[in-house]
Coordinates of C-alpha atoms in Angstrom, one line a residue:
M1464 CA 94.3 82.8 92.5
S1465 CA 97.9 81.2 91.9
A1466 CA 99.5 79.2 94.5
D1467 CA 102.5 81.3 93.7
T1468 CA 101.2 84.6 95.2
V1469 CA 100.4 85.9 98.7
G1470 CA 97.2 88.0 99.3
V1471 CA 98.2 91.5 100.9
A1472 CA 95.6 94.1 101.9
V1473 CA 96.0 97.7 102.9
A1474 CA 93.2 98.8 105.0
Q1475 CA 92.6 102.5 105.2
F1476 CA 90.5 104.1 108.3
G1477 CA 90.8 106.7 110.7
P1478 CA 91.2 105.4 114.3
T1479 CA 89.7 107.2 117.3
A1480 CA 89.7 107.5 120.9
D1481 CA 87.3 104.5 121.0
T1482 CA 89.6 101.1 121.0
E1483 CA 86.8 98.7 120.8
A1484 CA 85.3 100.6 117.8
N1485 CA 88.7 100.5 116.2
L1486 CA 88.4 96.9 116.6
A1487 CA 85.3 96.4 115.2
Q1488 CA 86.4 98.3 112.2
I1489 CA 89.6 96.1 112.0
E1490 CA 87.6 93.1 112.2
D1491 CA 85.3 94.1 109.5
F1492 CA 88.0 95.0 107.3
V1493 CA 90.0 91.6 108.0
R1494 CA 86.8 89.7 107.2
R1495 CA 86.4 91.7 103.8
A1496 CA 90.1 91.2 102.9
Q1497 CA 90.4 87.5 103.9
G1498 CA 87.1 87.0 101.7
R1499 CA 89.2 88.3 98.7
G1500 CA 92.1 86.2 99.3
A1501 CA 94.4 88.3 101.9
Q1502 CA 96.7 86.5 103.9
V1503 CA 98.3 89.6 105.5
V1504 CA 96.2 92.8 106.2
L1505 CA 97.8 96.1 107.0
F1506 CA 96.2 98.8 109.2
P1507 CA 97.3 102.3 109.8
E1508 CA 99.7 103.9 112.6
Y1509 CA 97.9 104.5 115.9
S1510 CA 95.3 102.0 115.1
S1511 CA 94.6 101.3 118.8
Y1512 CA 94.1 104.8 119.9
F1513 CA 94.2 108.2 118.2
V1514 CA 93.3 111.9 119.0
D1515 CA 94.3 115.0 117.5
P1516 CA 95.8 117.1 118.8
F1517 CA 97.7 114.8 121.0
D1518 CA 97.3 115.1 124.8
E1519 CA 97.9 113.3 128.1
S1520 CA 95.5 110.6 127.2
L1521 CA 98.0 108.9 125.0
A1522 CA 100.0 107.7 128.2
R1523 CA 96.6 106.8 129.9
N1524 CA 95.6 104.5 126.9
A1525 CA 99.0 103.0 126.0
Q1526 CA 99.2 99.2 126.5
D1527 CA 101.7 96.6 126.7
V1528 CA 102.3 94.3 123.5
D1529 CA 100.9 91.4 125.4
G1530 CA 97.8 93.8 126.3
P1531 CA 94.1 93.7 125.5
F1532 CA 94.7 95.3 122.1
V1533 CA 97.0 92.8 120.7
Q1534 CA 95.2 89.8 122.2
A1535 CA 92.0 91.2 120.2
L1536 CA 94.2 91.3 117.2
T1537 CA 95.4 87.9 117.7
A1538 CA 91.8 86.4 118.1
I1539 CA 90.9 88.3 115.1
A1540 CA 93.7 86.6 113.2
A1541 CA 93.1 83.2 114.5
R1542 CA 89.3 83.5 113.5
Y1543 CA 90.0 84.6 109.8
D1544 CA 93.6 82.6 109.5
V1545 CA 95.4 85.6 108.5
H1546 CA 98.2 87.9 109.8
V1547 CA 97.2 91.4 110.9
V1548 CA 99.5 94.3 111.2
A1549 CA 98.5 97.5 113.1
G1550 CA 99.7 100.5 114.7
L1551 CA 99.8 100.2 118.7
L1552 CA 99.9 102.9 121.3
E1553 CA 102.6 101.1 123.4
R1554 CA 103.6 102.0 127.0
G1555 CA 106.8 103.9 127.3
T1556 CA 109.6 104.0 130.0
D1557 CA 109.0 107.2 131.7
G1558 CA 105.3 107.0 132.4
R1559 CA 104.7 110.2 130.4
R1560 CA 105.6 109.3 126.6
V1561 CA 104.6 106.3 124.6
H1562 CA 106.0 104.1 122.0
N1563 CA 104.6 104.5 118.6
T1564 CA 104.6 100.9 117.8
V1565 CA 103.7 98.5 114.8
V1566 CA 102.8 94.8 115.6
A1567 CA 102.2 91.8 113.3
V1568 CA 100.4 88.9 114.8
D1569 CA 99.0 85.5 113.7
A1570 CA 96.7 83.1 115.6
R1571 CA 99.6 82.3 117.8
G1572 CA 100.2 85.8 118.9
L1573 CA 102.9 88.3 118.3
R1574 CA 105.1 87.6 115.2
A1575 CA 107.1 91.1 115.1
R1576 CA 107.1 94.4 116.5
Y1577 CA 108.7 97.8 115.3
R1578 CA 108.8 100.9 117.1
K1579 CA 109.0 104.2 115.2
L1580 CA 112.7 105.4 115.1
H1581 CA 112.4 108.9 113.5
L1582 CA 109.8 111.1 115.3
Y1583 CA 107.7 113.4 113.4
D1584 CA 109.0 116.8 114.5
A1585 CA 108.8 118.5 111.1
F1586 CA 106.2 120.5 109.2
G1587 CA 105.1 122.3 112.4
Q1588 CA 104.4 119.0 114.4
R1589 CA 106.3 117.8 117.5
E1590 CA 105.7 114.1 118.0
S1591 CA 108.7 113.8 120.4
D1592 CA 106.7 115.7 122.9
W1593 CA 104.6 112.7 123.4
V1594 CA 106.4 109.7 121.8
E1595 CA 109.7 108.0 122.7
P1596 CA 111.9 107.1 119.8
G1597 CA 112.5 103.2 119.3
E1598 CA 115.9 101.9 119.7
V1599 CA 118.2 100.7 116.6
A1600 CA 117.9 97.1 116.8
E1601 CA 118.0 94.2 114.2
P1602 CA 114.5 94.1 112.3
E1603 CA 111.9 91.6 113.3
T1604 CA 110.5 89.9 110.3
F1605 CA 107.7 87.3 109.7
D1606 CA 107.4 85.2 106.4
V1607 CA 104.1 84.3 104.7
G1608 CA 103.8 81.9 101.7
G1609 CA 107.5 82.2 100.7
L1610 CA 107.6 86.1 101.3
R1611 CA 109.3 87.6 104.2
F1612 CA 107.7 90.8 105.5
A1613 CA 109.3 93.8 107.6
L1614 CA 107.7 96.7 109.1
M1615 CA 108.2 100.3 108.9
T1616 CA 106.1 103.7 110.5
C1617 CA 105.2 106.7 108.5
Y1618 CA 107.9 109.5 108.9
D1619 CA 110.8 106.6 108.8
L1620 CA 109.6 106.5 105.1
R1621 CA 111.7 109.6 104.5
F1622 CA 115.0 108.1 105.6
P1623 CA 116.1 105.5 103.1
E1624 CA 118.5 104.0 105.2
V1625 CA 115.6 102.1 107.3
G1626 CA 114.3 100.6 103.9
R1627 CA 117.9 99.4 103.0
V1628 CA 118.3 97.8 106.6
L1629 CA 114.8 96.0 106.2
A1630 CA 116.2 94.9 102.6
D1631 CA 119.5 93.7 104.0
A1632 CA 117.4 91.7 106.8
G1633 CA 116.0 89.7 103.8
A1634 CA 112.8 91.5 103.4
D1635 CA 110.7 91.1 100.1
V1636 CA 107.9 93.3 101.3
I1637 CA 108.0 96.5 103.7
L1638 CA 104.7 96.8 105.4
V1639 CA 104.2 100.8 106.3
A1640 CA 101.8 101.8 108.8
A1641 CA 101.2 105.5 108.6
E1642 CA 99.3 108.6 109.5
W1643 CA 100.7 110.8 106.9
V1644 CA 99.2 114.4 107.5
R1645 CA 97.8 116.3 104.9
G1646 CA 99.6 119.4 103.6
A1647 CA 101.2 121.3 100.5
L1648 CA 102.6 118.4 98.4
K1649 CA 102.3 115.9 101.1
E1650 CA 100.3 113.5 98.8
H1651 CA 103.1 113.9 96.2
H1652 CA 105.7 113.0 98.7
W1653 CA 104.0 110.1 99.9
R1654 CA 103.6 108.3 96.4
T1655 CA 107.0 109.3 95.4
L1656 CA 108.7 108.1 98.5
L1657 CA 106.7 104.7 98.7
T1658 CA 107.6 104.1 95.0
A1659 CA 111.2 105.0 95.8
R1660 CA 111.9 102.6 98.6
A1661 CA 110.3 100.0 96.3
I1662 CA 112.6 100.5 93.3
E1663 CA 115.8 101.3 95.2
N1664 CA 115.6 98.0 97.2
T1665 CA 113.8 96.0 94.7
L1666 CA 110.8 94.9 96.8
F1667 CA 107.3 95.4 97.5
V1668 CA 106.0 98.1 99.6
A1669 CA 102.6 98.2 101.1
A1670 CA 101.3 101.2 102.9
A1671 CA 98.2 102.0 104.8
D1672 CA 97.3 105.6 105.7
H1673 CA 94.5 107.5 107.4
P1674 CA 92.0 109.0 105.2
P1675 CA 91.2 112.8 104.9
P1676 CA 90.8 115.1 106.8
L1677 CA 93.7 114.3 108.7
G1678 CA 95.9 111.8 106.4
V1679 CA 96.3 112.0 102.8
G1680 CA 94.7 108.4 102.2
H1681 CA 96.0 106.7 99.3
S1682 CA 96.9 103.6 100.8
L1683 CA 98.7 101.5 98.1
V1684 CA 101.0 98.5 97.1
V1685 CA 103.7 99.0 94.9
D1686 CA 105.8 96.2 93.2
P1687 CA 109.6 95.8 92.9
Q1688 CA 109.7 98.0 89.7
G1689 CA 107.5 100.9 91.3
V1690 CA 104.1 100.0 89.7
Q1691 CA 101.2 100.5 91.6
V1692 CA 99.3 97.3 92.0
A1693 CA 96.4 98.0 94.2
A1694 CA 95.2 101.3 95.8
V1695 CA 92.4 103.0 98.1
G1696 CA 91.5 106.5 97.2
T1697 CA 90.3 108.8 100.0
A1698 CA 87.6 106.7 101.4
T1699 CA 87.5 104.3 104.2
D1700 CA 88.2 101.1 102.3
V1701 CA 90.5 98.1 101.8
A1702 CA 92.4 97.0 98.8
V1703 CA 93.9 93.6 98.0
A1704 CA 97.1 92.8 96.0
H1705 CA 98.3 89.5 95.2
L1706 CA 102.1 89.5 95.1
D1707 CA 104.1 87.1 92.7
V1708 CA 106.4 85.2 95.1
D1709 CA 109.1 85.1 92.4
A1710 CA 108.8 88.7 91.4
V1711 CA 111.4 90.0 93.8
A1712 CA 114.3 87.6 92.6
R1713 CA 113.1 88.2 88.9
V1714 CA 113.4 91.7 89.3
R1715 CA 117.0 91.6 90.9
R1716 CA 118.4 89.3 88.4
V1717 CA 117.7 92.1 85.8
N1718 CA 118.2 95.1 88.1
P1719 CA 121.1 93.8 90.7
A1720 CA 121.4 97.2 92.3
L1721 CA 121.6 95.8 95.8
A1722 CA 124.5 93.7 94.9
L1723 CA 126.2 96.1 92.9
R1724 CA 126.3 98.8 95.6
R1725 CA 129.5 100.1 97.5
F1726 CA 128.0 101.4 100.8
T1727 CA 126.5 99.9 103.8
V1728 CA 124.3 101.4 106.7
R1729 CA 125.7 102.1 110.0
P1730 CA 123.5 103.7 112.8
R1731 CA 124.4 107.0 114.1
L1732 CA 124.2 106.8 117.9

């Protein structure tokens, strides 16, 4: 593989209420992805702990970002010399609700954290009954091999302002950890929105979902022109894409949409 590429893997699996089993699956996929050249491995939302439907066990099983789950991810990242990005059930502030958080770690520990901003109070669901929204803050990013990575979670994909803020923070790649719930047209929405966020921001988008029966699956990597470059179907599996470090700059020279726009994004407080 070229020295001018960065290997990014999307790992699709269905987390359970057994955190140790989730970590075993994560390590297996990291080992497989690293063997195929991955330097960044992305896992789904709620990778540390998941139950359906949600119940009081979420708060009991939530952890801090320096807790055992993130420590275990850091150890895995160190063993395989990669960055691991995964969903964490993080302790909230009121003792009843939790934060739906994505963490990025390497061998040194935490590199970036993202708390889900928009909660899934839609399509008959009420995530806000169990989860606190994250505060609007400056994006946390990390760099690997000449590319800057930023984080996003699931339902935030439906809000184009989130992707635009990450692009303005210098992101070349947006990593989306998701549990995109199945339903009428949901797979179509998933693919369309991932592609739109890539095209409108002229950057890469990589997304990891839960497989059926709860998620739609179809974890994938999309390039800055909206072309799918790697994907998983509906199985528990991992796919690796080798991202051209120069692709974002090359596409933006031809399509300078970000530079030509006349609007900025301001938070609604």
